Amino acid sequence: MGSNSSRIGDLPKNEYLKKLSGTESISENDPFWNQLLSFSFPAPTSSTELKLLEEATISVCRSLVENNPRTGNLGALIKVFLSRTKELKLSAECQNHIFIWQTHNALFIICCLLKVFICEMPEEELQLHFTYEEKSPGSYSSDSEDLLEELLCCLMQLITDIPLLDITYEISVEAVSTMVVFLSCQLFHKEVLRQSISHKYLMRGRCLPYTSKLVKTLLYNFIRQEKPPPPGAHVLPQQSDSGGLLYGLASGVATGLWTVFTLGGVGSKAAAAPELSSPLANQSLLLLLVLANLTDAADAPNPYRQAIMSFKNTQDSSPFPSSNPHAFQINFNSLYMALCEQQTSDQATLLLYTLLHQNSNIRTYMLARTDVENLVLPILEILYHVEERNSHHVYMALIILLILTEDDGFNRSIHEVMLKNITWYSERVLTEISLGSLLILVVIRTIQYNMTRTRDKYLHTNCLAALANMSAQFRSLHQYAAQRIISLFSLLSKKHNKVLEQATQSLRGSLSSSDVPLPDYAQDLNVIEEVIRMMLEIINSCLTNSLHHNPNLVYALLYKRDLFEQFRTHPSFQDIMQNIDLVITFFSSRLLQAGAELSVERVLEIIKQGVVALPKDRLKKFPELKFKYVEEEQPEEFFIPYVWSLVYNSAVGLYWNPQDIQLFTMDSD
């Protein structure tokens, strides 16, 4: 693009870009393309530089939008790229650096142009731009091939078939990014797109046979976390007579200059983005999530979601169901390890949720693992640092726990896994604690945080549901976990009394003045009583099913027995209080018989002896507490904006003007 241009500010004046976007048609066989594609300059290293790049090239892109219907230069550029990709695999095997470099540059320009075209025009007009040809006779054959479909198929082939080497890393990242850009029309619509050109091309026709291969490749890119080649891993000319300007805009891999930038979230703060060790893994995961959350076509389900729902372990030799043509196999152990290691990012947590919720094969495998702590601990750490996470990330982590706690085997096994020195848990030094007790502590802490800060009923409900699912299998609860269960009940009790007092005072005030509108304390009281009942059911479930395993919980109950007095005769809690009252009365009597001034050790010894003496038939049986996660109706209304917020905040080398975004509100907290 001109060896004398090496700064972003020079782009609008660059002669090659002006010719590409001008009024002159350029044949696909013109030597101009070799000159255009032999460019290089340092990659942008910040969101500010990417924004400057966008601003510097927008005039060129808009000029092409205006002139392309007459020149067909966009189509010519794409045909140049397509013709080169046919030799790309051979070029990789032959280490043809220059050919791959120029092919990458062609794709990079296409990606930049496509991003602007999608932002500036409706899909129907975009589609037309891929059909325009030079108006002078003889340059192009008048075939009926769909150039847009051909480009998409080519990108899918490039992602799945080109071997990942140092010299192909950049173009692999660019191919994934270009597919993300192709799907980005959703960003510019407030409503969820249910019919679009993405459905037309990706869910039927020539692209459809690549479905399972693409999903598998994207998953393996995530699993392998391949780092970009070091600077100088392949030699490319930085300045030459025919080159010089744009090399590196999406090729920070070659210079080691990759960046992640955060510009806002979906209705909540975005977490600080960690430095990316693998741009290819990051982009692949984002594309996978976008594909998985495309809405079903009118006449066919989303094939990418079908592939995600049905893939099996490489060690599974059972036949594939004939009803699903998109099934494939992948190494579950490698996938499990990658998921455990990558849970610091929203997108990895969302992938884990997607797999656990939708793929029964992976869910069964994960629940059978003997090292489940490697998966659970990162999820607990997300919840523990709730103040630093956006609300969507917290919800995903919590729902993952809820799905796991639906399994009784999981609920038993977590109490058998002993952990030492949990450094990120700062409220108290935990030198040794079971995974189950730690899970209880973190979930209770999340409930307490929610009570004082966000007051989100949905979060409350899911936290309590996870505790309820585990309650029948509580085993050898750590004394601190037992204390926190009762402390949470104490907090709820105080809140109940406060709301009750406010309601009483409000009622008295209403008798003296009928003109003042009253707060709805009745609704607040109903909500807090629902939560209190749930906590009583959790305590009751533990006492009924595993009393002999939990002396520390009995100790905490006895220590705070006065808390439960007011609920014994309350009509909303009378039934569920029977067993709790029986346990408190029984053990209080035995402690009185033992005398005063008892040590903690002596009290626990009396409790352990009393457990054997307590007749089990005196404890009333209640239905088992079991809660199952059920996805909301029209889940795409939540997940599609969420996924695109992750793309917006995390995509490497891609920048969208916040003012253009319609799908979600930018920079809101």
Coordinates of C-alpha atoms in Angstrom, one line a residue, residues 208-668:
L208 CA -23.9 -27.0 6.6
P209 CA -21.6 -30.0 6.0
Y210 CA -18.8 -28.2 7.8
T211 CA -20.9 -27.8 11.1
S212 CA -19.5 -30.6 13.2
K213 CA -15.9 -30.1 11.9
L214 CA -16.1 -26.4 12.7
V215 CA -17.4 -26.9 16.2
K216 CA -14.8 -29.6 16.9
T217 CA -12.0 -27.3 15.6
L218 CA -13.1 -24.4 17.7
L219 CA -13.3 -26.6 20.8
Y220 CA -9.8 -27.9 20.2
N221 CA -8.5 -24.4 19.7
F222 CA -9.9 -23.6 23.1
I223 CA -8.5 -26.8 24.6
R224 CA -5.0 -26.3 23.2
Q225 CA -4.7 -22.6 24.1
E226 CA -2.0 -22.3 21.4
K227 CA 0.1 -19.2 22.0
P228 CA 1.1 -16.9 19.2
P229 CA 4.5 -17.5 17.7
P230 CA 7.3 -15.4 19.2
P231 CA 8.5 -12.2 17.4
G232 CA 10.6 -13.1 14.4
A233 CA 9.2 -16.7 14.2
H234 CA 8.6 -16.0 10.5
V235 CA 10.5 -13.4 8.5
L236 CA 8.4 -10.9 6.7
P237 CA 9.6 -7.7 4.9
Q238 CA 8.8 -4.7 7.0
Q239 CA 9.7 -2.2 4.2
S240 CA 10.0 -2.9 0.5
D241 CA 9.4 -1.1 -2.8
S242 CA 6.0 -2.7 -3.1
G243 CA 5.0 -2.9 0.5
G244 CA 4.8 -0.9 3.6
L245 CA 1.6 0.1 5.2
L246 CA -0.9 -2.0 7.0
Y247 CA 0.9 -5.2 7.9
G248 CA 0.1 -6.1 11.5
L249 CA -3.4 -4.7 12.0
A250 CA -4.6 -8.1 12.9
S251 CA -1.2 -9.6 13.0
G252 CA -0.1 -8.7 16.4
V253 CA 1.0 -12.3 16.7
A254 CA 4.0 -11.6 14.6
T255 CA 5.1 -8.7 16.8
G256 CA 3.7 -10.0 20.0
L257 CA 1.5 -7.0 20.3
W258 CA -2.0 -8.3 21.3
T259 CA -4.5 -6.5 23.4
V260 CA -7.8 -6.9 25.0
F261 CA -9.9 -3.9 25.7
T262 CA -13.0 -3.3 27.8
L263 CA -15.6 -0.7 26.8
G264 CA -18.6 -1.6 28.8
G265 CA -20.9 -4.4 29.7
V266 CA -24.5 -5.6 29.5
G267 CA -26.2 -3.6 32.2
S268 CA -23.3 -4.2 34.6
K269 CA -19.6 -3.5 35.0
A270 CA -17.2 -5.6 32.9
A271 CA -14.5 -7.4 34.8
A272 CA -11.0 -6.3 34.2
A273 CA -9.8 -8.3 31.2
P274 CA -6.8 -10.5 31.8
E275 CA -4.0 -10.5 29.3
L276 CA -4.6 -13.1 26.6
S277 CA -2.1 -15.8 26.2
S278 CA -3.9 -17.3 23.2
P279 CA -5.8 -15.0 20.9
L280 CA -6.8 -17.9 18.7
A281 CA -8.4 -19.8 21.7
N282 CA -10.2 -16.6 22.8
Q283 CA -11.6 -15.8 19.3
S284 CA -12.5 -19.5 18.7
L285 CA -14.5 -19.6 22.0
L286 CA -16.3 -16.4 21.2
L287 CA -17.3 -17.6 17.7
L288 CA -18.4 -21.0 19.2
L289 CA -20.7 -19.2 21.7
V290 CA -22.1 -17.0 19.0
L291 CA -22.9 -20.0 16.7
A292 CA -24.3 -22.0 19.6
N293 CA -26.7 -19.2 20.5
L294 CA -28.1 -18.4 17.0
T295 CA -31.8 -18.8 17.0
D296 CA -33.3 -21.8 15.2
A297 CA -34.3 -21.3 11.6
A298 CA -38.0 -21.4 10.7
D299 CA -37.6 -24.9 9.2
A300 CA -34.6 -26.3 11.0
P301 CA -32.9 -26.3 14.5
N302 CA -29.6 -24.6 15.0
P303 CA -27.1 -27.3 13.7
Y304 CA -24.2 -25.8 15.8
R305 CA -26.2 -26.2 19.0
Q306 CA -27.1 -29.7 17.9
A307 CA -23.4 -30.5 17.5
I308 CA -22.6 -29.1 20.9
M309 CA -25.5 -31.1 22.5
S310 CA -24.5 -34.4 21.1
F311 CA -20.7 -34.8 20.8
K312 CA -19.1 -37.8 22.7
N313 CA -15.9 -38.8 24.3
T314 CA -13.2 -40.3 22.0
Q315 CA -13.3 -43.3 24.3
D316 CA -17.0 -43.8 23.7
S317 CA -17.4 -46.6 21.1
S318 CA -21.2 -46.6 21.0
P319 CA -22.7 -45.7 17.6
F320 CA -23.9 -42.2 16.8
P321 CA -27.6 -41.6 16.6
S322 CA -28.8 -41.5 13.0
S323 CA -31.1 -38.6 13.9
N324 CA -28.1 -36.2 14.4
P325 CA -25.8 -35.8 11.4
H326 CA -23.6 -33.3 13.3
A327 CA -22.3 -35.5 16.1
F328 CA -18.6 -36.0 16.6
Q329 CA -16.1 -37.1 19.2
I330 CA -13.6 -35.1 21.3
N331 CA -11.2 -35.9 24.1
F332 CA -13.2 -35.2 27.3
N333 CA -10.2 -35.3 29.6
S334 CA -8.5 -32.5 27.6
L335 CA -11.7 -30.5 27.5
Y336 CA -12.3 -31.0 31.2
M337 CA -8.7 -29.8 32.1
A338 CA -9.1 -26.7 29.8
L339 CA -12.4 -25.8 31.4
C340 CA -10.9 -26.1 34.9
E341 CA -8.0 -23.9 34.0
Q342 CA -9.9 -21.1 32.1
Q343 CA -12.7 -20.2 34.5
T344 CA -11.4 -16.7 35.1
S345 CA -13.2 -15.5 32.0
D346 CA -17.0 -15.1 31.4
Q347 CA -16.8 -16.9 28.1
A348 CA -15.2 -20.0 29.6
T349 CA -17.8 -20.1 32.4
L350 CA -20.6 -19.7 29.8
L351 CA -19.1 -22.6 27.8
L352 CA -19.1 -24.8 30.9
Y353 CA -22.7 -23.9 31.6
T354 CA -23.7 -24.6 28.0
L355 CA -22.0 -28.0 28.0
L356 CA -23.3 -29.1 31.5
H357 CA -26.9 -27.9 30.6
Q358 CA -27.1 -29.2 27.0
N359 CA -24.8 -32.2 26.6
S360 CA -25.7 -35.1 28.8
N361 CA -22.5 -37.0 27.8
I362 CA -20.2 -34.3 29.2
R363 CA -22.4 -33.8 32.3
T364 CA -22.2 -37.5 33.1
Y365 CA -18.4 -37.5 32.5
M366 CA -17.8 -34.5 34.8
L367 CA -19.9 -35.9 37.6
A368 CA -18.0 -39.1 37.5
R369 CA -14.6 -37.4 37.8
T370 CA -12.7 -38.1 41.0
D371 CA -11.0 -34.6 40.9
V372 CA -14.2 -32.6 40.9
E373 CA -12.5 -30.0 43.1
N374 CA -10.5 -28.8 40.1
L375 CA -13.8 -27.8 38.5
V376 CA -15.7 -26.6 41.6
L377 CA -13.0 -24.4 43.2
P378 CA -12.7 -21.9 40.3
I379 CA -16.5 -21.6 40.3
L380 CA -16.5 -20.9 44.0
E381 CA -13.8 -18.3 43.6
I382 CA -16.0 -16.5 41.0
L383 CA -18.8 -16.4 43.6
Y384 CA -16.5 -15.4 46.4
H385 CA -15.3 -12.3 44.5
V386 CA -18.8 -11.4 43.6
E387 CA -18.0 -7.7 44.0
E388 CA -15.5 -7.8 41.2
R389 CA -17.6 -9.8 38.8
N390 CA -20.4 -8.7 36.5
S391 CA -23.8 -10.1 37.4
H392 CA -24.1 -12.4 34.4
H393 CA -20.8 -14.2 35.3
V394 CA -22.1 -14.7 38.9
Y395 CA -25.4 -16.1 37.6
M396 CA -23.6 -18.5 35.3
A397 CA -21.4 -19.8 38.1
L398 CA -24.3 -20.2 40.4
I399 CA -26.4 -22.1 37.8
I400 CA -23.4 -24.4 37.2
L401 CA -23.4 -25.2 41.0
L402 CA -27.2 -25.8 40.9
I403 CA -26.9 -28.2 37.9
L404 CA -24.1 -30.1 39.7
T405 CA -26.1 -30.3 43.0
E406 CA -28.9 -32.0 41.2
D407 CA -26.8 -35.2 41.4
D408 CA -26.7 -37.0 44.8
G409 CA -23.4 -38.6 44.0
F410 CA -21.8 -35.2 43.6
N411 CA -23.4 -34.0 46.9
R412 CA -21.9 -37.0 48.7
S413 CA -18.5 -36.8 47.1
I414 CA -17.8 -33.1 47.8
H415 CA -17.8 -33.9 51.6
E416 CA -15.1 -36.5 51.1
V417 CA -12.7 -34.2 49.4
M418 CA -10.5 -32.4 51.9
L419 CA -8.8 -29.1 51.1
K420 CA -5.9 -27.3 52.8
N421 CA -5.2 -23.6 53.0
I422 CA -7.7 -21.9 50.7
T423 CA -5.8 -18.7 50.3
W424 CA -8.5 -16.7 48.5
Y425 CA -11.0 -17.2 51.4
S426 CA -10.0 -14.3 53.6
E427 CA -12.9 -14.1 56.2
R428 CA -11.2 -16.9 58.2
V429 CA -8.1 -19.0 58.1
L430 CA -9.3 -22.4 56.8
T431 CA -6.4 -24.8 57.4
E432 CA -8.5 -27.8 56.5
I433 CA -12.0 -28.0 55.2
S434 CA -14.1 -30.3 53.0
L435 CA -15.1 -29.1 49.5
G436 CA -18.7 -29.4 50.6
S437 CA -18.3 -27.2 53.6
L438 CA -16.4 -24.6 51.6
L439 CA -19.2 -24.7 49.0
I440 CA -21.8 -24.0 51.7
L441 CA -19.7 -21.1 53.1
V442 CA -19.4 -19.4 49.7
V443 CA -23.0 -19.8 48.8
I444 CA -24.1 -18.4 52.1
R445 CA -21.7 -15.5 51.7
T446 CA -23.3 -14.8 48.2
I447 CA -26.8 -14.8 49.8
Q448 CA -25.6 -12.3 52.5
Y449 CA -24.0 -10.1 49.9
N450 CA -27.2 -10.1 47.9
M451 CA -29.3 -9.3 50.9
T452 CA -27.3 -6.1 51.6
R453 CA -26.4 -5.0 48.1
T454 CA -28.3 -6.2 45.0
R455 CA -31.4 -7.8 46.6
D456 CA -32.0 -10.0 43.6
K457 CA -34.7 -12.6 44.3
Y458 CA -33.5 -14.8 41.4
L459 CA -30.0 -15.0 42.9
H460 CA -31.5 -15.8 46.3
T461 CA -33.7 -18.5 44.9
N462 CA -30.8 -20.3 43.1
C463 CA -28.5 -20.1 46.1
L464 CA -31.0 -21.6 48.4
A465 CA -32.0 -24.2 45.8
A466 CA -28.3 -25.4 45.6
L467 CA -28.1 -25.6 49.4
A468 CA -31.4 -27.5 49.5
N469 CA -30.2 -30.0 47.0
M470 CA -27.1 -30.7 49.1
S471 CA -28.8 -30.7 52.5
A472 CA -29.8 -34.4 52.7
Q473 CA -26.1 -35.3 52.1
F474 CA -24.4 -32.8 54.4
R475 CA -21.6 -34.7 56.0
S476 CA -19.2 -33.7 58.8
L477 CA -19.9 -30.0 58.4
H478 CA -17.0 -27.8 59.4
Q479 CA -17.8 -25.9 62.6
Y480 CA -17.6 -22.6 60.7
A481 CA -19.9 -23.8 58.0
A482 CA -22.4 -24.9 60.6
Q483 CA -22.1 -21.5 62.3
R484 CA -22.7 -19.6 59.1
I485 CA -25.9 -21.6 58.4
I486 CA -27.3 -20.5 61.7
S487 CA -25.9 -17.0 61.3
L488 CA -27.8 -16.6 58.0
F489 CA -31.0 -17.7 59.7
S490 CA -30.3 -15.2 62.4
L491 CA -29.9 -12.4 59.8
L492 CA -33.1 -13.5 58.1
S493 CA -34.9 -13.5 61.5
K494 CA -33.8 -10.0 62.3
K495 CA -34.9 -8.8 58.8
H496 CA -38.3 -10.5 59.4
N497 CA -38.8 -8.7 62.7
K498 CA -37.8 -5.4 61.2
V499 CA -40.2 -5.7 58.2
L500 CA -43.0 -6.9 60.6
E501 CA -42.4 -3.8 62.8
Q502 CA -42.5 -1.5 59.8
A503 CA -45.7 -3.1 58.6
T504 CA -47.3 -2.6 62.0
Q505 CA -46.3 1.0 62.2
S506 CA -47.5 1.6 58.7
L507 CA -50.9 0.1 59.5
R508 CA -51.2 2.3 62.6
G509 CA -50.4 5.4 60.5
S510 CA -52.9 4.5 57.9
L511 CA -55.7 4.6 60.5
S512 CA -54.9 8.2 61.2
S513 CA -54.3 9.3 57.6
S514 CA -56.0 7.8 54.6
D515 CA -54.4 10.2 52.0
V516 CA -50.8 8.8 52.2
P517 CA -50.0 5.8 50.0
L518 CA -48.6 2.9 52.0
P519 CA -45.4 0.8 51.1
D520 CA -46.2 -2.8 50.2
Y521 CA -44.8 -4.3 53.4
A522 CA -47.0 -7.4 52.9
Q523 CA -45.1 -8.4 49.8
D524 CA -41.8 -7.8 51.5
L525 CA -43.0 -10.0 54.4
N526 CA -44.1 -12.8 52.1
V527 CA -40.7 -12.8 50.4
I528 CA -38.7 -12.9 53.6
E529 CA -41.0 -15.6 55.0
E530 CA -40.5 -17.7 51.9
V531 CA -36.7 -17.5 52.4
I532 CA -36.9 -18.3 56.1
R533 CA -39.1 -21.4 55.4
M534 CA -36.5 -22.5 52.8
M535 CA -33.7 -22.2 55.4
L536 CA -35.7 -24.1 58.0
E537 CA -36.4 -26.8 55.4
I538 CA -32.6 -27.0 54.7
I539 CA -31.8 -27.4 58.4
N540 CA -34.6 -29.9 58.8
S541 CA -33.5 -32.0 55.8
C542 CA -30.0 -32.2 57.3
L543 CA -31.3 -33.2 60.7
T544 CA -33.7 -35.8 59.3
N545 CA -31.3 -37.5 56.9
S546 CA -27.8 -37.0 58.4
L547 CA -28.1 -36.0 62.0
H548 CA -25.4 -38.4 63.1
H549 CA -22.9 -37.0 60.6
N550 CA -23.3 -33.4 61.8
P551 CA -22.6 -32.7 65.5
N552 CA -21.3 -29.2 64.6
L553 CA -24.7 -28.2 63.2
V554 CA -26.5 -29.5 66.3
Y555 CA -24.0 -27.6 68.5
A556 CA -24.7 -24.3 66.5
L557 CA -28.4 -24.9 66.8
L558 CA -28.2 -25.3 70.6
Y559 CA -25.9 -22.3 70.9
K560 CA -28.5 -20.1 69.1
R561 CA -31.7 -22.0 70.1
D562 CA -33.5 -18.8 71.3
L563 CA -33.6 -17.7 67.6
F564 CA -36.2 -20.4 66.8
E565 CA -38.6 -19.6 69.6
Q566 CA -40.7 -17.1 67.7
F567 CA -41.2 -19.5 64.8
R568 CA -42.5 -22.5 66.8
T569 CA -46.1 -21.3 66.8
H570 CA -46.0 -19.2 63.6
P571 CA -48.6 -20.7 61.2
S572 CA -46.2 -20.5 58.2
F573 CA -43.4 -22.5 60.0
Q574 CA -45.2 -24.7 62.6
D575 CA -44.9 -27.9 60.7
I576 CA -41.3 -27.6 59.6
M577 CA -40.3 -26.5 63.2
Q578 CA -41.4 -29.8 64.7
N579 CA -38.2 -31.7 64.0
I580 CA -35.9 -28.7 64.8
D581 CA -37.8 -28.2 68.1
L582 CA -37.5 -31.9 69.0
V583 CA -33.7 -31.9 68.4
I584 CA -33.2 -28.7 70.4
T585 CA -35.3 -30.0 73.3
F586 CA -33.8 -33.4 73.3
F587 CA -30.1 -32.3 73.3
S588 CA -30.8 -29.3 75.7
S589 CA -32.2 -31.8 78.2
R590 CA -29.0 -34.0 77.9
L591 CA -26.8 -31.0 78.4
L592 CA -28.7 -30.0 81.5
Q593 CA -28.2 -33.4 82.9
A594 CA -24.5 -33.2 82.3
G595 CA -24.2 -30.1 84.5
A596 CA -22.9 -26.5 84.0
E597 CA -19.6 -25.1 82.6
L598 CA -19.2 -27.7 79.9
S599 CA -16.3 -27.3 77.5
V600 CA -16.9 -27.3 73.7
E601 CA -15.3 -30.7 73.5
R602 CA -17.6 -32.1 76.2
V603 CA -20.7 -30.6 74.5
L604 CA -19.7 -32.2 71.2
E605 CA -19.1 -35.5 73.0
I606 CA -22.6 -35.4 74.6
I607 CA -24.2 -34.6 71.2
K608 CA -22.4 -37.6 69.5
Q609 CA -23.7 -39.9 72.3
G610 CA -27.2 -38.4 72.1
V611 CA -27.4 -38.9 68.4
V612 CA -27.3 -42.7 69.0
A613 CA -30.0 -42.4 71.7
L614 CA -32.4 -40.2 69.8
P615 CA -35.2 -42.4 68.3
K616 CA -35.2 -41.8 64.6
D617 CA -39.0 -42.6 64.3
R618 CA -39.7 -39.4 66.3
L619 CA -38.4 -37.3 63.5
K620 CA -41.2 -36.5 61.0
K621 CA -40.4 -37.3 57.4
F622 CA -40.9 -34.5 54.8
P623 CA -40.6 -34.8 51.0
E624 CA -37.1 -34.7 49.7
L625 CA -35.8 -31.3 48.8
K626 CA -34.9 -31.3 45.1
F627 CA -34.7 -28.4 42.8
K628 CA -33.8 -28.7 39.1
Y629 CA -32.6 -25.8 36.9
V630 CA -35.1 -25.0 34.2
E631 CA -34.0 -22.5 31.5
E632 CA -36.3 -19.6 31.1
E633 CA -38.7 -19.3 28.2
Q634 CA -37.1 -17.6 25.2
P635 CA -33.6 -17.9 26.7
E636 CA -32.1 -16.2 23.6
E637 CA -33.4 -12.9 25.0
F638 CA -30.8 -13.3 27.8
F639 CA -28.0 -15.3 26.2
I640 CA -27.7 -13.5 22.8
P641 CA -27.1 -10.0 24.3
Y642 CA -24.8 -11.6 26.9
V643 CA -22.7 -13.4 24.3
W644 CA -22.3 -10.3 22.1
S645 CA -21.3 -8.2 25.1
L646 CA -18.5 -10.7 25.6
V647 CA -17.5 -10.4 22.0
Y648 CA -17.6 -6.6 22.3
N649 CA -15.5 -6.6 25.4
S650 CA -13.1 -9.4 24.6
A651 CA -12.5 -9.7 20.9
V652 CA -8.9 -9.2 19.9
G653 CA -8.2 -6.6 17.2
L654 CA -11.9 -5.7 16.7
Y655 CA -13.5 -2.4 17.6
W656 CA -17.0 -1.2 17.3
N657 CA -18.1 2.4 18.0
P658 CA -20.3 2.3 21.2
Q659 CA -22.7 4.8 19.6
D660 CA -23.5 2.3 16.9
I661 CA -24.4 -0.6 19.3
Q662 CA -28.2 -1.2 19.6
L663 CA -28.3 -4.6 21.2
F664 CA -27.4 -3.5 24.7
T665 CA -26.7 -0.3 26.6
M666 CA -23.1 0.7 26.8
D667 CA -21.2 1.9 29.8
S668 CA -24.0 1.2 32.3

